[in-house]
Coordinates of C-alpha atoms and ligand atoms in Angstrom, one line a residue:
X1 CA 88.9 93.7 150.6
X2 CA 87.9 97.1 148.5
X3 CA 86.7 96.7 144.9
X4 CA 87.6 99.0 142.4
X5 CA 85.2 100.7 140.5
X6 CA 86.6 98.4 137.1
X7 CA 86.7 95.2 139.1
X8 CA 82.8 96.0 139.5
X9 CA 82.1 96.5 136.0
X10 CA 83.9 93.4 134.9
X11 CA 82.1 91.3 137.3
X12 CA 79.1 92.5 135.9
X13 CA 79.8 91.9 132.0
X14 CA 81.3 88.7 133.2
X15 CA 77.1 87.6 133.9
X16 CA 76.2 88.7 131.2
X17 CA 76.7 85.0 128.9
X18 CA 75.0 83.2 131.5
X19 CA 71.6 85.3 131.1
X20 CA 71.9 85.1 127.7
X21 CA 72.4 81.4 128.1
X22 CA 69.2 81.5 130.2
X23 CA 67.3 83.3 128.1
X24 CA 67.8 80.8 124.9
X25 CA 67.3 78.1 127.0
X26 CA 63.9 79.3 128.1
X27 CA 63.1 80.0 124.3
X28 CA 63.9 77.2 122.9
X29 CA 61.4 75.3 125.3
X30 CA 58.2 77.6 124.0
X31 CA 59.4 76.7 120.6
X32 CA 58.9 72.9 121.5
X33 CA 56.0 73.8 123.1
X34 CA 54.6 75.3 119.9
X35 CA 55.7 72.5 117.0
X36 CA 54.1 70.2 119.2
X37 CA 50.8 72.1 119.3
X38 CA 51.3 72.8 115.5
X39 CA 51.4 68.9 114.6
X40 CA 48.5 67.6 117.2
X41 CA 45.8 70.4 115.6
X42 CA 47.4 68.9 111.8
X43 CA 46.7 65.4 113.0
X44 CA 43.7 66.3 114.3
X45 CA 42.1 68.1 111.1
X46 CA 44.0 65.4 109.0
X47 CA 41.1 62.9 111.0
X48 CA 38.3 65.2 111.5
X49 CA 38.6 66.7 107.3
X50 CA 40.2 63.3 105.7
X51 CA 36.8 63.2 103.3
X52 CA 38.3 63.6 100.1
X53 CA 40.9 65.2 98.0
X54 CA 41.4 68.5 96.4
X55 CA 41.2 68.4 92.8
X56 CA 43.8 69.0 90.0
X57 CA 42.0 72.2 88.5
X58 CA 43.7 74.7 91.0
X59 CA 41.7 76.7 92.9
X60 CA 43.6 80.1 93.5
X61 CA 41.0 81.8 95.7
X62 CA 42.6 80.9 98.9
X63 CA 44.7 84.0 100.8
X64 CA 48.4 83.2 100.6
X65 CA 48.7 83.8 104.0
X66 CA 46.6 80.5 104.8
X67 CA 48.1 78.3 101.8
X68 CA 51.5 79.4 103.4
X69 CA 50.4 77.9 107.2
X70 CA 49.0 75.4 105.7
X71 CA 51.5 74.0 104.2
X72 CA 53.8 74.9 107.0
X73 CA 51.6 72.4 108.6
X74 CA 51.8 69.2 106.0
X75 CA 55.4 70.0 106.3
X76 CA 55.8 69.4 110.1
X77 CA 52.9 66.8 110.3
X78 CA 54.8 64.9 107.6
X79 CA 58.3 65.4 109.4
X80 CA 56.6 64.4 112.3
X81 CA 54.8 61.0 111.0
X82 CA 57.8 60.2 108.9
X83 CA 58.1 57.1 111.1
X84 CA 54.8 56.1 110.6
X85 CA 53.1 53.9 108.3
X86 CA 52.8 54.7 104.5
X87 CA 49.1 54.6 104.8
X88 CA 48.6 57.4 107.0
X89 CA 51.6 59.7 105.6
X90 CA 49.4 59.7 102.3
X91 CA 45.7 60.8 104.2
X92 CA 47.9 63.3 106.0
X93 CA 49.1 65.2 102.8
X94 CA 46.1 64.8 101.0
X95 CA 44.1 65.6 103.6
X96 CA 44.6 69.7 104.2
X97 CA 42.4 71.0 100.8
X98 CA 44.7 73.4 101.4
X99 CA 43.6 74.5 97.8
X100 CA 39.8 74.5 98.6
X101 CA 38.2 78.0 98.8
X102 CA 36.2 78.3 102.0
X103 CA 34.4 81.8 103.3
X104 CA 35.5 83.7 100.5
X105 CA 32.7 85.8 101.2
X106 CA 31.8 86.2 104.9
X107 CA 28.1 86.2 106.1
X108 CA 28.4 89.9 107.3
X109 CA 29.9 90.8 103.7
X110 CA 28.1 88.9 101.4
X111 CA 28.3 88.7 97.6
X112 CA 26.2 90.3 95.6
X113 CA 24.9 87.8 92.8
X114 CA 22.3 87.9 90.0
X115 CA 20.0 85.3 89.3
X116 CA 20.2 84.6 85.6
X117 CA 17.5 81.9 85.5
X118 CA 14.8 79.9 88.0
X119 CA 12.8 77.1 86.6
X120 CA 10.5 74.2 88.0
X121 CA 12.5 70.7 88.5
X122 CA 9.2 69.2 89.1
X123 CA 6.8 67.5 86.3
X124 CA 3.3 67.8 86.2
X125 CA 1.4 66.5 88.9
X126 CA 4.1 66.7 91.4
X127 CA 4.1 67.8 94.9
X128 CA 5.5 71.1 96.5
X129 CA 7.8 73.4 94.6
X130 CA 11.4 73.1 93.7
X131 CA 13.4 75.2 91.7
X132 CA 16.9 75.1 89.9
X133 CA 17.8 78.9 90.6
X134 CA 21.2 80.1 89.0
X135 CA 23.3 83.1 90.2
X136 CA 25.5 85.0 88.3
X137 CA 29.1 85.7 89.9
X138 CA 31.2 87.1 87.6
X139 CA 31.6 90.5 88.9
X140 CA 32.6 88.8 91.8
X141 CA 35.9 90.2 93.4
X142 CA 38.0 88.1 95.2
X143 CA 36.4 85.6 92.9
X144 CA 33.4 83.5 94.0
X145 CA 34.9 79.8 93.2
X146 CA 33.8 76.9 94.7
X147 CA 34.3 73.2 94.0
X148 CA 31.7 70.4 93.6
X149 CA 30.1 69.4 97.1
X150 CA 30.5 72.5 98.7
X151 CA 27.6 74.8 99.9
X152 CA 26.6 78.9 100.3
X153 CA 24.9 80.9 102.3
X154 CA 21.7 82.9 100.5
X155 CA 20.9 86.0 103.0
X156 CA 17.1 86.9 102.1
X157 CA 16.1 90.5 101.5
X158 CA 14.0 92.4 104.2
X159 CA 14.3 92.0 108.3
X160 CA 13.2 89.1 110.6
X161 CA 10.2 90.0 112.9
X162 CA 12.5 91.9 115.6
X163 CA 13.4 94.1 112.7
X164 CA 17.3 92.6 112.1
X165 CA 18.4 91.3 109.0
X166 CA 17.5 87.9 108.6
X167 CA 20.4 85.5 108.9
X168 CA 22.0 83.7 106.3
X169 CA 20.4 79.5 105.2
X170 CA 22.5 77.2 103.5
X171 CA 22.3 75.3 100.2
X172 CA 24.3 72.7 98.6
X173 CA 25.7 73.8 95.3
X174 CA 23.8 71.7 92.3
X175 CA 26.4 72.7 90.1
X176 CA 29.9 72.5 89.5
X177 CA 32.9 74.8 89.9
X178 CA 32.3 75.2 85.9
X179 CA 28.4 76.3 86.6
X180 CA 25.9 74.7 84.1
X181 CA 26.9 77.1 81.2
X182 CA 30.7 75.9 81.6
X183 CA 32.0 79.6 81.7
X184 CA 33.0 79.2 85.1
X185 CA 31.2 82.4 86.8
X186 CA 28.0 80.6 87.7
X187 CA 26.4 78.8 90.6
X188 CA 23.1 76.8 90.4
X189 CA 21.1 75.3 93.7
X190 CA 18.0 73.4 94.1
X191 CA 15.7 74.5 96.5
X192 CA 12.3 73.6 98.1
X193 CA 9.9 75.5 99.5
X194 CA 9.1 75.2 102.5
X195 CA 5.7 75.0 103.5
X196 CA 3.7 73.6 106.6
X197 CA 0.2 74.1 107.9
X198 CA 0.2 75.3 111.6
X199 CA -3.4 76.3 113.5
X200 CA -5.0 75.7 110.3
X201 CA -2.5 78.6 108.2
X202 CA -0.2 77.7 105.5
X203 CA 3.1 78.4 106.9
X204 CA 6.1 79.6 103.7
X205 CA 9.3 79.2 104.6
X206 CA 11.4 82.7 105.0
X207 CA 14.7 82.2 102.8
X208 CA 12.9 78.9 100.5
X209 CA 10.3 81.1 99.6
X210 CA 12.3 83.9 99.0
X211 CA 14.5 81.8 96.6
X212 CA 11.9 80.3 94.7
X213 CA 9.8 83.2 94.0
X214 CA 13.1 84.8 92.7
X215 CA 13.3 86.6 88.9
X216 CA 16.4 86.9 86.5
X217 CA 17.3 90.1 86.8
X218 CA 17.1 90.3 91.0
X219 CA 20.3 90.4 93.0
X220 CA 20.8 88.5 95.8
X221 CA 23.3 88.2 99.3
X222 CA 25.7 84.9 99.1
X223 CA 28.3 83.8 101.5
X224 CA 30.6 81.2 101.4
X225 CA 31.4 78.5 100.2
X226 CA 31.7 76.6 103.0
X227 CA 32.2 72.5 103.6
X228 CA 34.4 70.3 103.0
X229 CA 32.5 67.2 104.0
X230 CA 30.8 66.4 101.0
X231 CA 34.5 66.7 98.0
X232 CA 35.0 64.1 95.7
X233 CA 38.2 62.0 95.9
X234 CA 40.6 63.1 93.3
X235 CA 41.1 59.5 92.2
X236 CA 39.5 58.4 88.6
X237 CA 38.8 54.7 89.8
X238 CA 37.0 55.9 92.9
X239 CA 34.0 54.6 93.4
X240 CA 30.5 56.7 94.4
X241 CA 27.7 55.3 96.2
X242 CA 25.2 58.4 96.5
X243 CA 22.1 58.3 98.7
X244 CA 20.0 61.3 98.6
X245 CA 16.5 62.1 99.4
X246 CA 14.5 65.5 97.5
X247 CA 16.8 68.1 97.3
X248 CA 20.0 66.1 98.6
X249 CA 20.4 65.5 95.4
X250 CA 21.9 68.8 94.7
X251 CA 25.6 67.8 95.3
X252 CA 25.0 64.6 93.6
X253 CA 24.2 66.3 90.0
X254 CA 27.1 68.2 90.5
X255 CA 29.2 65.2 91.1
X256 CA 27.6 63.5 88.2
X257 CA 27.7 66.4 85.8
X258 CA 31.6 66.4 86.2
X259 CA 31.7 62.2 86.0
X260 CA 29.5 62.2 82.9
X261 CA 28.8 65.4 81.3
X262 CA 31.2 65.6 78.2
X263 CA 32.2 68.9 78.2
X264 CA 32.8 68.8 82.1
X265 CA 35.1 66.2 81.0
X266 CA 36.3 67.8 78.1
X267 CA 37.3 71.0 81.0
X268 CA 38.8 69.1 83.6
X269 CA 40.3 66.4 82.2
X270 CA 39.0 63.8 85.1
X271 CA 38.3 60.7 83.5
X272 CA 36.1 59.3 86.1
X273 CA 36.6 55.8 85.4
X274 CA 35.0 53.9 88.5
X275 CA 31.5 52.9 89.5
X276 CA 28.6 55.2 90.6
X277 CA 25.7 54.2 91.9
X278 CA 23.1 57.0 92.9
X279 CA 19.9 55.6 95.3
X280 CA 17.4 58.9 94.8
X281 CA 14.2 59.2 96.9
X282 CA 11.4 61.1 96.0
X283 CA 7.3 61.1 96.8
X284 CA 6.4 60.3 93.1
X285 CA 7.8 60.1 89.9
X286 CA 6.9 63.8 89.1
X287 CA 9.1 64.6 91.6
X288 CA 12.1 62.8 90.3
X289 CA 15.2 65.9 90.3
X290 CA 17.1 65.7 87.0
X291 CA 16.0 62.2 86.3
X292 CA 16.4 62.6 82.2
X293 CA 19.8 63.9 82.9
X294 CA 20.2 61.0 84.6
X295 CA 18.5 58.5 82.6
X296 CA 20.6 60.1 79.5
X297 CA 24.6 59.2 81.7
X298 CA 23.3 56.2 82.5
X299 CA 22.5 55.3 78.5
X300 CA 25.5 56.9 77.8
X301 CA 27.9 55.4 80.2
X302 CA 25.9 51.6 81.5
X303 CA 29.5 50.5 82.6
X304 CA 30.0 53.5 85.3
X305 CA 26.8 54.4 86.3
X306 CA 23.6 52.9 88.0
X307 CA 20.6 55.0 89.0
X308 CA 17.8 53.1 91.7
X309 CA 15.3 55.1 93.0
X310 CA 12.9 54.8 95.9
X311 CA 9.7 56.3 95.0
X312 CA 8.0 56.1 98.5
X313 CA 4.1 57.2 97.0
X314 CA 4.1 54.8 94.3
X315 CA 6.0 52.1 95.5
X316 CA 5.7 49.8 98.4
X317 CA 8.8 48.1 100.0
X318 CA 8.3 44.0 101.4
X319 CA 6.6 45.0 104.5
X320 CA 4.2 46.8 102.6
X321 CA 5.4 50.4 104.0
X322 CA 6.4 53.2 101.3
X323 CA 9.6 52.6 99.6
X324 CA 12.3 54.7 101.0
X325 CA 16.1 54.6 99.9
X326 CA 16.7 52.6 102.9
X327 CA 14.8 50.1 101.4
X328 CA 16.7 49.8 98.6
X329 CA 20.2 49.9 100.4
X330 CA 18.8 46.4 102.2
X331 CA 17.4 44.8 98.4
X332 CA 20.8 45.8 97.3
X333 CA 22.9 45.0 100.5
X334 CA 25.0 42.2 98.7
X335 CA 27.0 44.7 95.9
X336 CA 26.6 47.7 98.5
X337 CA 29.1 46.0 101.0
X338 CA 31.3 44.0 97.9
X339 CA 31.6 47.9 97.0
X340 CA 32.5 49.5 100.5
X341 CA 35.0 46.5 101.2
X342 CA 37.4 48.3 98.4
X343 CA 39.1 51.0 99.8
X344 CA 38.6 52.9 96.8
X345 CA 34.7 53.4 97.5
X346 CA 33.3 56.5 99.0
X347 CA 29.5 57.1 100.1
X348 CA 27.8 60.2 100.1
X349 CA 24.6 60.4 102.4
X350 CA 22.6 64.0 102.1
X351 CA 19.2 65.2 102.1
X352 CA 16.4 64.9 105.3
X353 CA 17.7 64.2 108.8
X354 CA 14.9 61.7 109.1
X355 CA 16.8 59.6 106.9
X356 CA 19.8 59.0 108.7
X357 CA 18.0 56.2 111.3
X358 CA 16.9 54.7 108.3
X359 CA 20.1 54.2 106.6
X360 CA 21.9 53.2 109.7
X361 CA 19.4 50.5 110.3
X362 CA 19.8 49.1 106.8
X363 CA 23.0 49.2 107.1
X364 CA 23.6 47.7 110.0
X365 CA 21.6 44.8 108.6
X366 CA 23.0 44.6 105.4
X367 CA 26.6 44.5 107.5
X368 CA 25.4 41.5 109.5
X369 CA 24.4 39.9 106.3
X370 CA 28.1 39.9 105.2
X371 CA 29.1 38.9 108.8
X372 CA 29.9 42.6 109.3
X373 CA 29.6 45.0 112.4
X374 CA 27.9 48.3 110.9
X375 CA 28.6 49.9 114.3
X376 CA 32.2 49.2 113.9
X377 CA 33.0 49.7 110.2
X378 CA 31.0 52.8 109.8
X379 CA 33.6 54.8 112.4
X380 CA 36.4 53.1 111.0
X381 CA 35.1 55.1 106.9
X382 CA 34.6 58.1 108.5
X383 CA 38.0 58.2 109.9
X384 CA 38.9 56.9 106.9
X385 CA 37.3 59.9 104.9
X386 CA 35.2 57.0 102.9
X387 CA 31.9 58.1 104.8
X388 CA 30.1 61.5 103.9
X389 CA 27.4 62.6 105.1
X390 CA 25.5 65.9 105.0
X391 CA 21.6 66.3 106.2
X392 CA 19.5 68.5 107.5
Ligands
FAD1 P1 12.4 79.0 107.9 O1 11.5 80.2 107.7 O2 13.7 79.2 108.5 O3 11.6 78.0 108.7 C1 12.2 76.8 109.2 C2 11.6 76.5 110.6 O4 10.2 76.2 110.4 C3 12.2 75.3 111.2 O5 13.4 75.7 111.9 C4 11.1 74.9 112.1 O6 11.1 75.6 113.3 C5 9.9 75.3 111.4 N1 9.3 74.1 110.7 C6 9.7 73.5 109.6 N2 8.9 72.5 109.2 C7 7.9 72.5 110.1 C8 6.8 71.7 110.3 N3 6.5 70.7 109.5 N4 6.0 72.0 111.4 C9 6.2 73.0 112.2 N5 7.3 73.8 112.1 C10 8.1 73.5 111.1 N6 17.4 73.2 101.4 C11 17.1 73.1 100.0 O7 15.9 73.3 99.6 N7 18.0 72.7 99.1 C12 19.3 72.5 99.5 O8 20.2 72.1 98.7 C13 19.7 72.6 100.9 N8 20.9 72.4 101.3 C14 21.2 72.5 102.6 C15 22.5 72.2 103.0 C16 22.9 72.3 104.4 C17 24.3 72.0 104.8 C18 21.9 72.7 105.3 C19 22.2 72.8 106.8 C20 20.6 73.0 104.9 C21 20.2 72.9 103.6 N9 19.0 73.1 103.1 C22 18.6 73.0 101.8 C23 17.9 73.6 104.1 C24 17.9 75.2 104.1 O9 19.1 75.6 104.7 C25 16.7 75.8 104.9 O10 16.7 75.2 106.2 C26 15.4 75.5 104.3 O11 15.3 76.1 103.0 C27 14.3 76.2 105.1 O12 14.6 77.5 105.3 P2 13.4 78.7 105.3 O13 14.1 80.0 105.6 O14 12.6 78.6 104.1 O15 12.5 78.2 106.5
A2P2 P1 7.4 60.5 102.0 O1 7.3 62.0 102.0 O2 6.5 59.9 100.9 O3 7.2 59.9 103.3 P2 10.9 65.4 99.0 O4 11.9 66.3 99.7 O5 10.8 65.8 97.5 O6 9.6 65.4 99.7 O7 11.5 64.0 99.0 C1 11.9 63.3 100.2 C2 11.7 61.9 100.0 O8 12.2 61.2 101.2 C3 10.2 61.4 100.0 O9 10.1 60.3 99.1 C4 9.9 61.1 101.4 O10 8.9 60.1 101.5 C5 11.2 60.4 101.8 N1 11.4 60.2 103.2 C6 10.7 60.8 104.2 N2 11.1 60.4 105.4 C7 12.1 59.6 105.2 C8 12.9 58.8 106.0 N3 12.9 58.8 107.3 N4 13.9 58.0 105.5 C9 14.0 58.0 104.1 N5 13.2 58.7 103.3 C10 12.3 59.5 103.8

């Protein structure tokens, strides 16, 4: 049988709904493919970033581009855990700090800041050097903002010894997003310089000694802020247990500065109305960071804050060793644990490496004593965004 040449062409057009068919059937299976992707990497950072909460001050540094996927993704990880338990649809939306700046200012293009003061934060007869070094941002543009537990990078000026620009060292932020003059357009650190002997020289640490040696007036590389281990919960009731050695302490004074400092309170109307409890270890009393600010919340507010510190040069533990804040995790171990069994407790670990061991191994004791398995629960307030730890 002979076709005509328009039996042809309408034979042909006649295919064409099925391809089209095809075609929407073949899409409609990458976009599948895709929500499900979307959702497991939500769930996953809800677990891996569930430390704390953004806060209620807005923080409007963020591109729009990333507050836009983000929420995209509290959106589907909501629709998608809808069936799920009330428990875990509330970590999942709080969990995204969608709102918390991070890398505002990459490594490889730095900030330029200003140091507007650097001052001892050691007494007289101390050991080392440490220095409370403030940095002026406010020509900053994006702006530099950063919230309480977060860190930077400081780049130091001149080349490494193959000639390259040396790379960036981080610091915890001492102060909060206000800075210590409230304006806003500050950031404070606390830094110590590193020194060693090796073959019998006196070996300075390259960015330490380049921060402490620093002179209002002198501009310097910052990147960041990164982190977003070491937040506060946005809860008022929450309660802090803080354990920090030297200069770990630097989140911790920002964290206390906005619990207790009035006109932190006064600017971001965050009552903080729960318990604190900040363990602080240092070699000697000298060497105390911020103790009178300290000493002064803890007069001014007995109800919300207790301050123990582990001097480990002046003070022996039972064994006879130096006292280290491990030791006083294990006198304490009875209110420590009545603390971490309310969900609304956080802990906050930062300052040496060496330190971690310790704390693990008073923990785990002080666990048993309450009939506890550290090895178990500590996991289990990680997961749950209750466990923060930051050393190094
Ligand atoms: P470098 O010149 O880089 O020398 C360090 C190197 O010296 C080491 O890598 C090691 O190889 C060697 N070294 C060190 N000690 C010895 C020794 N005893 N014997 C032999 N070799 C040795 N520091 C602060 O002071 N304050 C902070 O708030 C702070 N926050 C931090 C937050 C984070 C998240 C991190 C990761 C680190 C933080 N640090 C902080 C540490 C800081 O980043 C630097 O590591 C520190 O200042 C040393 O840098 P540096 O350039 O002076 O030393
Ligand atoms: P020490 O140096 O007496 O052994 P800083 O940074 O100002 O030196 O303070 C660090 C504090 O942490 C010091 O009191 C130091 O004690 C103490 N420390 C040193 N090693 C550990 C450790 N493994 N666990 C807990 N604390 C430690």
């Amino acid at each position: 049988m002979a076709y005509s040449e328009t039996k042809v062409v309408l034979g042909g057009l006649a295919h064409i709904p099925i391809i089209i068919g095809f075609f929407y059937l073949i899409k409609r299976q990458y976009s599948l493919g895709a929500m499900l992707r979307t959702n497991k990497n939500a769930l996953s950072n809800t677990f891996a970033n569930a430390s704390a909460t953004p806060s209620k001050e807005s923080i409007q540094v963020n591109k729009a581009s990333n507050n836009k996927s983000a929420s995209k993704e509290v959106a589907n990880t909501k629709e998608i855990l809808s069936k799920t338990t009330g428990t875990v649809k509330k970590t999942v939306k709080k969990s995204l700090h969608s709102d918390v700046p991070v890398n505002t200012y990459k490594p490889k293009a730095p900030f330029t800041g200003t140091v507007t003061e650097n001052y001892s934060v050691l007494k007289d007869g101390a050991i080392g050097k440490v220095q409370h070094i403030t940095f002026d941002l406010s020509n900053a543009d994006p702006e530099f903002k950063y919230v309480e537990g977060q860190s930077c990078g400081i780049i130091p000026a001149g080349e490494d010894a193959k000639g390259k620009p040396h790379r960036p060292r981080l610091y915890s932020i001492a102060s909060t997003r206000f800075g210590d003059n409230f304006a806003g357009n500050t950031l404070s650190l606390c830094v110590r310089q590193l020194q060693y002997e090796k073959d019998g020289e006196t070996i300075n640490g390259v960015c330490s000694t380049y921060l402490c040696n620093l002179s209002p007036g002198d501009k310097v590389k910052i990147s960041g802020p990164v982190g977003k281990e070491m937040l506060l919960p946005e809860e008022e009731d929450s309660n802090i247990i803080m354990l920090a050695t030297g200069t770990g302490i630097a989140p911790m004074r920002a964290y206390l500065r906005r619990m207790f400092e009035p006109t932190e309170i006064e600017k971001t109307k965050w009552n903080f109305r729960g318990k604190a409890w900040l363990f602080m270890g240092a070699p000697k009393t000298a060497n105390l960071l911020y103790d009178s600010d300290f000493e002064h919340y803890k007069s001014k507010f007995p109800e919300n804050l207790r301050y123990t510190k582990a001097i480990s040069r002046e003070q022996n533990n039972s064994k006879g060793g130096r006292m280290y804040i491990q030791d006083r995790v294990l006198e304490n171990a009875e209110e420590i644990f009545n603390m971490i069994e309310n969900p609304k407790t956080h802990i906050y670990l930062c300052g040496l490496k060496g330190m971690e061991p310790g704390i693990d191994e008073a923990m785990t004791a002080a666990a048993a004593s309450k009939g506890l398995n550290w090895s178990e629960l500590r996991p289990q307030l990680r997961k749950a965004g209750r466990w923060h730890a930051e050393t190094y």
